[in-house]
Amino acid sequence: MRWEYLLPGEFEDAVKKAKGVCVIPIGAMERHGTHLPLGCDALKGIAFTNAAADIAEVVSCPGAPYFGDMADYQDKGNICLPIPLIWQLLEALCDECYNNGFTKIVFVTSHGGNKPMMDAFMRQIRWKNPAYAVFHYYQMMGTPASILAELDKYPYLTEEDIAVFQSYVDEGKYGGHGCFKETSCIYHLHPELVALDKIGEVDGHNQHRSDEFEKHNIYSAYRWNLNFPNNYASVEHPGMNERTARAIAEKTIADTAAAFKLIKEDTLFPEICKEEVARAKARRSNPVY
């Protein structure tokens, strides 16, 4: 159920049907090698979140494509907002969802760099207003191994397609950014936006320039740039076609829908929220009260 598609008279019933769950996709605008569009994260994140919301019967709020971290701000075509502004917008979204009757708010991120930011944000928002629960779901893409484990769900795959997936498992082919999986997602949604002739145009291998720091548990915001200077993390991925791309997209949607259903049926977090509201009122130190 998409928030923007609902008629005014349908809204309250949608909130009840969703059991108070609202999901909000947030992505990024950045490079993924040279063969994928700059809106890759936002395109797949929003489309798959909306599809999964329909399956789980929860409400999806219009997505936000500009909430990427600032690690790669220097690249042309990227849009990076200041973190304090992003937090303000996230807080405002939470408050507006709560004001409209939602008590479980799920941010769905399709950009890996957003994970640390969302972890910190959830801790802050829990203190600010414990009357609603905020969740973060990192939308992992379907993998060759996960599809091979459930082949009965993808009857349209040919023997050649299955062999392609098997090669990724057997050979341990690497992928993580602009890779076989991510290219498949965009190819399924918008094949016209994928420049197939540019796949592998730049090196996507890990340069391991941050390894020595990580051996000593030292991390920095430069880790990704050191290891993958071309903003591309992948080996070349031959064998991708409409069917393999469809399978990866469908697996991603199914996993996302399963996560939404789990949150929707959960009763533990509402109880925790009630307890925290009671403690906040007793202390009288929470600005909400």
mmCIF file of C-alpha atoms in Angstrom:
data_model
loop_
_atom_site.group_PDB
_atom_site.id
_atom_site.type_symbol
_atom_site.label_atom_id
_atom_site.label_comp_id
_atom_site.label_asym_id
_atom_site.label_seq_id
_atom_site.Cartn_x
_atom_site.Cartn_y
_atom_site.Cartn_z
ATOM 1 C CA MET A 1 0.000 0.000 0.000
ATOM 2 C CA ARG A 2 1.619 3.206 -1.176
ATOM 3 C CA TRP A 3 0.909 6.240 0.983
ATOM 4 C CA GLU A 4 0.722 8.618 -1.976
ATOM 5 C CA TYR A 5 -1.825 6.443 -3.777
ATOM 6 C CA LEU A 6 -4.324 6.310 -0.903
ATOM 7 C CA LEU A 7 -7.488 8.374 -0.955
ATOM 8 C CA PRO A 8 -8.189 10.425 2.217
ATOM 9 C CA GLY A 9 -11.030 8.089 3.176
ATOM 10 C CA GLU A 10 -8.789 5.042 2.804
ATOM 11 C CA PHE A 11 -5.930 6.170 5.014
ATOM 12 C CA GLU A 12 -7.108 5.126 8.478
ATOM 13 C CA ASP A 13 -8.144 1.694 7.217
ATOM 14 C CA ALA A 14 -4.702 1.313 5.621
ATOM 15 C CA VAL A 15 -3.001 2.078 8.949
ATOM 16 C CA LYS A 16 -5.127 -0.572 10.669
ATOM 17 C CA LYS A 17 -4.507 -3.128 7.919
ATOM 18 C CA ALA A 18 -0.771 -2.459 8.222
ATOM 19 C CA LYS A 19 -0.993 -2.861 12.028
ATOM 20 C CA GLY A 20 0.713 0.495 12.379
ATOM 21 C CA VAL A 21 3.708 -0.353 10.178
ATOM 22 C CA CYS A 22 5.106 2.243 7.791
ATOM 23 C CA VAL A 23 8.188 1.506 5.674
ATOM 24 C CA ILE A 24 10.392 4.226 4.204
ATOM 25 C CA PRO A 25 13.056 3.433 1.563
ATOM 26 C CA ILE A 26 16.171 5.598 1.679
ATOM 27 C CA GLY A 27 18.936 5.317 -0.873
ATOM 28 C CA ALA A 28 21.769 7.345 -2.325
ATOM 29 C CA MET A 29 22.860 9.042 -5.512
ATOM 30 C CA GLU A 30 26.348 7.798 -6.380
ATOM 31 C CA ARG A 31 28.547 5.919 -8.850
ATOM 32 C CA HIS A 32 28.390 2.138 -9.202
ATOM 33 C CA GLY A 33 31.177 1.554 -11.678
ATOM 34 C CA THR A 34 30.605 3.062 -15.116
ATOM 35 C CA HIS A 35 27.764 0.855 -16.361
ATOM 36 C CA LEU A 36 24.959 1.625 -13.890
ATOM 37 C CA PRO A 37 22.916 4.814 -13.409
ATOM 38 C CA LEU A 38 23.756 7.164 -10.555
ATOM 39 C CA GLY A 39 20.354 6.499 -9.010
ATOM 40 C CA CYS A 40 21.015 2.761 -8.727
ATOM 41 C CA ASP A 41 20.495 2.510 -4.945
ATOM 42 C CA ALA A 42 17.369 4.636 -4.969
ATOM 43 C CA LEU A 43 15.826 2.924 -7.996
ATOM 44 C CA LYS A 44 16.078 -0.602 -6.631
ATOM 45 C CA GLY A 45 15.435 0.348 -3.015
ATOM 46 C CA ILE A 46 12.213 2.222 -3.706
ATOM 47 C CA ALA A 47 10.871 -0.259 -6.266
ATOM 48 C CA PHE A 48 11.578 -3.348 -4.161
ATOM 49 C CA THR A 49 10.300 -1.748 -0.963
ATOM 50 C CA ASN A 50 7.012 -0.821 -2.630
ATOM 51 C CA ALA A 51 6.617 -4.323 -4.055
ATOM 52 C CA ALA A 52 7.370 -5.942 -0.690
ATOM 53 C CA ALA A 53 4.991 -3.568 1.105
ATOM 54 C CA ASP A 54 2.165 -4.747 -1.145
ATOM 55 C CA ILE A 55 2.935 -8.377 -0.298
ATOM 56 C CA ALA A 56 3.179 -7.749 3.459
ATOM 57 C CA GLU A 57 0.240 -5.327 3.406
ATOM 58 C CA VAL A 58 2.046 -2.467 5.110
ATOM 59 C CA VAL A 59 2.144 1.175 4.066
ATOM 60 C CA SER A 60 5.158 2.485 2.143
ATOM 61 C CA CYS A 61 6.034 6.158 2.463
ATOM 62 C CA PRO A 62 7.524 7.903 -0.608
ATOM 63 C CA GLY A 63 11.218 7.127 -0.786
ATOM 64 C CA ALA A 64 14.119 9.493 -0.265
ATOM 65 C CA PRO A 65 16.961 9.053 -2.786
ATOM 66 C CA TYR A 66 19.351 11.654 -1.330
ATOM 67 C CA PHE A 67 20.130 10.204 2.088
ATOM 68 C CA GLY A 68 23.531 8.774 1.215
ATOM 69 C CA ASP A 69 26.564 9.123 3.463
ATOM 70 C CA MET A 70 29.271 11.593 2.444
ATOM 71 C CA ALA A 71 32.184 9.187 1.925
ATOM 72 C CA ASP A 72 32.266 9.728 -1.837
ATOM 73 C CA TYR A 73 31.083 13.307 -2.069
ATOM 74 C CA GLN A 74 33.896 14.240 -4.455
ATOM 75 C CA ASP A 75 32.543 12.164 -7.350
ATOM 76 C CA LYS A 76 30.613 14.019 -10.029
ATOM 77 C CA GLY A 77 26.932 13.145 -10.041
ATOM 78 C CA ASN A 78 26.726 12.312 -6.347
ATOM 79 C CA ILE A 79 24.267 14.110 -4.090
ATOM 80 C CA CYS A 80 25.302 14.193 -0.437
ATOM 81 C CA LEU A 81 23.440 16.109 2.244
ATOM 82 C CA PRO A 82 25.001 17.064 5.610
ATOM 83 C CA ILE A 83 24.412 14.397 8.248
ATOM 84 C CA PRO A 84 22.714 16.810 10.730
ATOM 85 C CA LEU A 85 20.211 17.762 8.013
ATOM 86 C CA ILE A 86 19.565 14.116 7.188
ATOM 87 C CA TRP A 87 18.870 13.428 10.873
ATOM 88 C CA GLN A 88 16.456 16.342 11.007
ATOM 89 C CA LEU A 89 14.575 14.987 8.015
ATOM 90 C CA LEU A 90 14.527 11.454 9.420
ATOM 91 C CA GLU A 91 13.197 12.713 12.752
ATOM 92 C CA ALA A 92 10.532 14.777 11.008
ATOM 93 C CA LEU A 93 9.479 11.740 8.969
ATOM 94 C CA CYS A 94 9.201 9.649 12.137
ATOM 95 C CA ASP A 95 7.122 12.302 13.875
ATOM 96 C CA GLU A 96 4.797 12.698 10.906
ATOM 97 C CA CYS A 97 4.341 8.936 10.587
ATOM 98 C CA TYR A 98 3.522 8.758 14.304
ATOM 99 C CA ASN A 99 1.133 11.707 14.046
ATOM 100 C CA ASN A 100 -0.683 9.799 11.309
ATOM 101 C CA GLY A 101 -1.120 6.686 13.437
ATOM 102 C CA PHE A 102 1.965 4.582 12.741
ATOM 103 C CA THR A 103 3.772 3.046 15.708
ATOM 104 C CA LYS A 104 6.368 0.949 13.855
ATOM 105 C CA ILE A 105 8.524 2.877 11.406
ATOM 106 C CA VAL A 106 10.935 0.919 9.223
ATOM 107 C CA PHE A 107 13.713 2.647 7.298
ATOM 108 C CA VAL A 108 14.791 0.456 4.402
ATOM 109 C CA THR A 109 18.286 1.224 3.182
ATOM 110 C CA SER A 110 19.656 0.011 -0.120
ATOM 111 C CA HIS A 111 22.980 1.834 0.274
ATOM 112 C CA GLY A 112 25.581 0.181 2.487
ATOM 113 C CA GLY A 113 27.079 3.468 3.659
ATOM 114 C CA ASN A 114 23.818 4.353 5.398
ATOM 115 C CA LYS A 115 24.047 1.512 7.912
ATOM 116 C CA PRO A 116 26.314 3.206 10.517
ATOM 117 C CA MET A 117 24.304 6.421 10.283
ATOM 118 C CA MET A 118 21.031 4.575 10.826
ATOM 119 C CA ASP A 119 22.400 2.686 13.839
ATOM 120 C CA ALA A 120 23.284 5.983 15.504
ATOM 121 C CA PHE A 121 19.991 7.578 14.502
ATOM 122 C CA MET A 122 17.909 4.777 15.997
ATOM 123 C CA ARG A 123 19.633 5.190 19.359
ATOM 124 C CA GLN A 124 18.921 8.923 19.316
ATOM 125 C CA ILE A 125 15.282 8.610 18.264
ATOM 126 C CA ARG A 126 14.630 6.003 20.957
ATOM 127 C CA TRP A 127 15.534 8.595 23.572
ATOM 128 C CA LYS A 128 13.642 11.393 21.827
ATOM 129 C CA ASN A 129 10.281 9.647 21.550
ATOM 130 C CA PRO A 130 9.865 6.126 22.939
ATOM 131 C CA ALA A 131 6.166 6.094 21.954
ATOM 132 C CA TYR A 132 6.991 4.485 18.614
ATOM 133 C CA ALA A 133 9.554 1.919 17.520
ATOM 134 C CA VAL A 134 12.031 2.643 14.730
ATOM 135 C CA PHE A 135 13.608 -0.205 12.788
ATOM 136 C CA HIS A 136 16.343 -0.332 10.186
ATOM 137 C CA TYR A 137 16.216 -2.993 7.482
ATOM 138 C CA TYR A 138 19.264 -3.280 5.245
ATOM 139 C CA GLN A 139 17.981 -4.621 1.953
ATOM 140 C CA MET A 140 20.377 -7.377 0.981
ATOM 141 C CA MET A 141 20.088 -8.516 -2.609
ATOM 142 C CA GLY A 142 19.308 -12.083 -3.604
ATOM 143 C CA THR A 143 22.455 -14.176 -4.027
ATOM 144 C CA PRO A 144 23.275 -17.020 -6.441
ATOM 145 C CA ALA A 145 23.545 -19.396 -3.478
ATOM 146 C CA SER A 146 20.136 -18.425 -2.063
ATOM 147 C CA ILE A 147 18.488 -18.899 -5.445
ATOM 148 C CA LEU A 148 20.120 -22.288 -5.974
ATOM 149 C CA ALA A 149 18.725 -23.329 -2.582
ATOM 150 C CA GLU A 150 15.158 -22.579 -3.740
ATOM 151 C CA LEU A 151 15.176 -23.425 -7.431
ATOM 152 C CA ASP A 152 11.544 -24.543 -7.334
ATOM 153 C CA LYS A 153 10.549 -20.898 -6.912
ATOM 154 C CA TYR A 154 12.183 -19.932 -10.213
ATOM 155 C CA PRO A 155 10.874 -22.443 -12.797
ATOM 156 C CA TYR A 156 11.738 -20.111 -15.670
ATOM 157 C CA LEU A 157 15.503 -20.536 -15.138
ATOM 158 C CA THR A 158 17.230 -22.682 -17.762
ATOM 159 C CA GLU A 159 20.054 -25.135 -17.201
ATOM 160 C CA GLU A 160 22.439 -22.514 -18.557
ATOM 161 C CA ASP A 161 21.116 -19.963 -16.050
ATOM 162 C CA ILE A 162 21.568 -22.394 -13.181
ATOM 163 C CA ALA A 163 25.124 -23.031 -14.334
ATOM 164 C CA VAL A 164 25.794 -19.277 -14.202
ATOM 165 C CA PHE A 165 24.630 -19.117 -10.582
ATOM 166 C CA GLN A 166 26.599 -22.246 -9.725
ATOM 167 C CA SER A 167 29.773 -20.748 -11.146
ATOM 168 C CA TYR A 168 29.517 -17.860 -8.696
ATOM 169 C CA VAL A 169 29.269 -20.284 -5.802
ATOM 170 C CA ASP A 170 31.926 -22.741 -6.985
ATOM 171 C CA GLU A 171 34.458 -20.102 -7.985
ATOM 172 C CA GLY A 172 33.742 -17.774 -5.071
ATOM 173 C CA LYS A 173 33.266 -14.831 -7.411
ATOM 174 C CA TYR A 174 33.372 -11.525 -5.603
ATOM 175 C CA GLY A 175 30.667 -8.880 -5.704
ATOM 176 C CA GLY A 176 29.428 -6.038 -3.570
ATOM 177 C CA HIS A 177 28.962 -2.791 -5.487
ATOM 178 C CA GLY A 178 27.849 -2.555 -9.094
ATOM 179 C CA CYS A 179 28.281 -6.334 -9.167
ATOM 180 C CA PHE A 180 26.346 -9.201 -10.750
ATOM 181 C CA LYS A 181 23.587 -8.894 -8.140
ATOM 182 C CA GLU A 182 23.229 -5.124 -8.259
ATOM 183 C CA THR A 183 23.473 -4.994 -12.038
ATOM 184 C CA SER A 184 20.776 -7.672 -12.185
ATOM 185 C CA CYS A 185 18.447 -5.608 -9.995
ATOM 186 C CA ILE A 186 18.661 -2.568 -12.241
ATOM 187 C CA TYR A 187 18.601 -4.679 -15.404
ATOM 188 C CA HIS A 188 15.323 -6.221 -14.216
ATOM 189 C CA LEU A 189 13.788 -2.832 -13.428
ATOM 190 C CA HIS A 190 15.288 -0.640 -16.150
ATOM 191 C CA PRO A 191 17.304 -2.583 -18.739
ATOM 192 C CA GLU A 192 17.540 0.554 -20.856
ATOM 193 C CA LEU A 193 19.643 2.206 -18.132
ATOM 194 C CA VAL A 194 22.339 -0.483 -17.977
ATOM 195 C CA ALA A 195 25.328 0.017 -20.279
ATOM 196 C CA LEU A 196 26.240 -3.640 -20.819
ATOM 197 C CA ASP A 197 29.271 -2.728 -22.930
ATOM 198 C CA LYS A 198 30.787 -0.822 -19.998
ATOM 199 C CA ILE A 199 30.674 -3.690 -17.461
ATOM 200 C CA GLY A 200 34.203 -4.219 -16.165
ATOM 201 C CA GLU A 201 35.450 -1.041 -17.810
ATOM 202 C CA VAL A 202 37.171 -0.061 -14.544
ATOM 203 C CA ASP A 203 38.904 -2.309 -12.028
ATOM 204 C CA GLY A 204 36.578 -3.585 -9.310
ATOM 205 C CA HIS A 205 39.025 -5.703 -7.328
ATOM 206 C CA ASN A 206 39.764 -5.018 -3.679
ATOM 207 C CA GLN A 207 43.065 -3.133 -3.436
ATOM 208 C CA HIS A 208 43.462 -4.126 0.253
ATOM 209 C CA ARG A 209 45.060 -0.802 1.113
ATOM 210 C CA SER A 210 43.154 -0.649 4.399
ATOM 211 C CA ASP A 211 43.996 -4.181 5.534
ATOM 212 C CA GLU A 212 46.874 -3.295 7.842
ATOM 213 C CA PHE A 213 44.727 -0.754 9.701
ATOM 214 C CA GLU A 214 41.882 -3.221 10.087
ATOM 215 C CA LYS A 215 44.226 -5.866 11.500
ATOM 216 C CA HIS A 216 44.669 -3.434 14.387
ATOM 217 C CA ASN A 217 40.940 -2.627 14.592
ATOM 218 C CA ILE A 218 41.474 0.825 13.118
ATOM 219 C CA TYR A 219 38.711 2.126 10.865
ATOM 220 C CA SER A 220 38.144 5.396 9.070
ATOM 221 C CA ALA A 221 35.739 6.986 6.617
ATOM 222 C CA TYR A 222 38.362 6.400 3.915
ATOM 223 C CA ARG A 223 38.255 2.606 4.133
ATOM 224 C CA TRP A 224 35.972 2.119 1.118
ATOM 225 C CA ASN A 225 37.857 4.607 -1.037
ATOM 226 C CA LEU A 226 41.183 3.004 -0.205
ATOM 227 C CA ASN A 227 40.025 -0.497 -1.092
ATOM 228 C CA PHE A 228 37.763 0.336 -4.048
ATOM 229 C CA PRO A 229 38.941 3.623 -5.595
ATOM 230 C CA ASN A 230 36.660 3.210 -8.638
ATOM 231 C CA ASN A 231 33.520 2.860 -6.508
ATOM 232 C CA TYR A 232 33.094 -0.555 -8.094
ATOM 233 C CA ALA A 233 33.445 -3.839 -6.207
ATOM 234 C CA SER A 234 33.086 -6.780 -8.531
ATOM 235 C CA VAL A 235 34.613 -9.205 -10.984
ATOM 236 C CA GLU A 236 33.120 -9.213 -14.456
ATOM 237 C CA HIS A 237 29.771 -10.990 -14.561
ATOM 238 C CA PRO A 238 29.061 -12.864 -17.790
ATOM 239 C CA GLY A 239 25.864 -14.849 -18.117
ATOM 240 C CA MET A 240 23.466 -12.255 -16.761
ATOM 241 C CA ASN A 241 20.192 -12.128 -18.681
ATOM 242 C CA GLU A 242 16.522 -11.283 -18.173
ATOM 243 C CA ARG A 243 15.819 -14.554 -16.341
ATOM 244 C CA THR A 244 18.767 -14.461 -13.934
ATOM 245 C CA ALA A 245 18.044 -10.793 -13.235
ATOM 246 C CA ARG A 246 14.398 -11.578 -12.555
ATOM 247 C CA ALA A 247 15.327 -14.299 -10.069
ATOM 248 C CA ILE A 248 17.626 -11.987 -8.092
ATOM 249 C CA ALA A 249 14.982 -9.251 -8.044
ATOM 250 C CA GLU A 250 12.234 -11.631 -6.933
ATOM 251 C CA LYS A 251 14.424 -13.070 -4.165
ATOM 252 C CA THR A 252 15.228 -9.558 -2.928
ATOM 253 C CA ILE A 253 11.541 -8.633 -2.828
ATOM 254 C CA ALA A 254 10.586 -11.878 -1.072
ATOM 255 C CA ASP A 255 13.227 -11.386 1.631
ATOM 256 C CA THR A 256 12.139 -7.780 2.141
ATOM 257 C CA ALA A 257 8.482 -8.791 2.441
ATOM 258 C CA ALA A 258 9.403 -11.469 4.994
ATOM 259 C CA ALA A 259 11.164 -8.843 7.114
ATOM 260 C CA PHE A 260 8.137 -6.548 6.945
ATOM 261 C CA LYS A 261 5.814 -9.370 7.999
ATOM 262 C CA LEU A 262 8.031 -10.202 10.974
ATOM 263 C CA ILE A 263 7.921 -6.602 12.185
ATOM 264 C CA LYS A 264 4.184 -6.367 11.528
ATOM 265 C CA GLU A 265 3.312 -9.414 13.646
ATOM 266 C CA ASP A 266 5.759 -8.656 16.457
ATOM 267 C CA THR A 267 4.332 -7.843 19.905
ATOM 268 C CA LEU A 268 7.566 -7.461 21.855
ATOM 269 C CA PHE A 269 8.582 -3.993 20.702
ATOM 270 C CA PRO A 270 5.208 -2.361 21.498
ATOM 271 C CA GLU A 271 5.560 -3.650 25.074
ATOM 272 C CA ILE A 272 9.083 -2.226 25.337
ATOM 273 C CA CYS A 273 7.801 1.110 24.013
ATOM 274 C CA LYS A 274 5.091 1.219 26.685
ATOM 275 C CA GLU A 275 7.648 0.563 29.396
ATOM 276 C CA GLU A 276 9.947 3.300 28.099
ATOM 277 C CA VAL A 277 7.103 5.817 27.874
ATOM 278 C CA ALA A 278 6.213 5.072 31.498
ATOM 279 C CA ARG A 279 9.820 5.513 32.617
ATOM 280 C CA ALA A 280 10.161 8.753 30.652
ATOM 281 C CA LYS A 281 7.034 10.199 32.266
ATOM 282 C CA ALA A 282 8.281 9.176 35.713
ATOM 283 C CA ARG A 283 11.638 10.861 35.177
ATOM 284 C CA ARG A 284 10.062 13.948 33.570
ATOM 285 C CA SER A 285 13.339 14.533 31.761
ATOM 286 C CA ASN A 286 12.301 13.479 28.280
ATOM 287 C CA PRO A 287 11.565 16.581 26.153
ATOM 288 C CA VAL A 288 8.567 14.857 24.579
ATOM 289 C CA TYR A 289 6.753 14.941 27.916
#
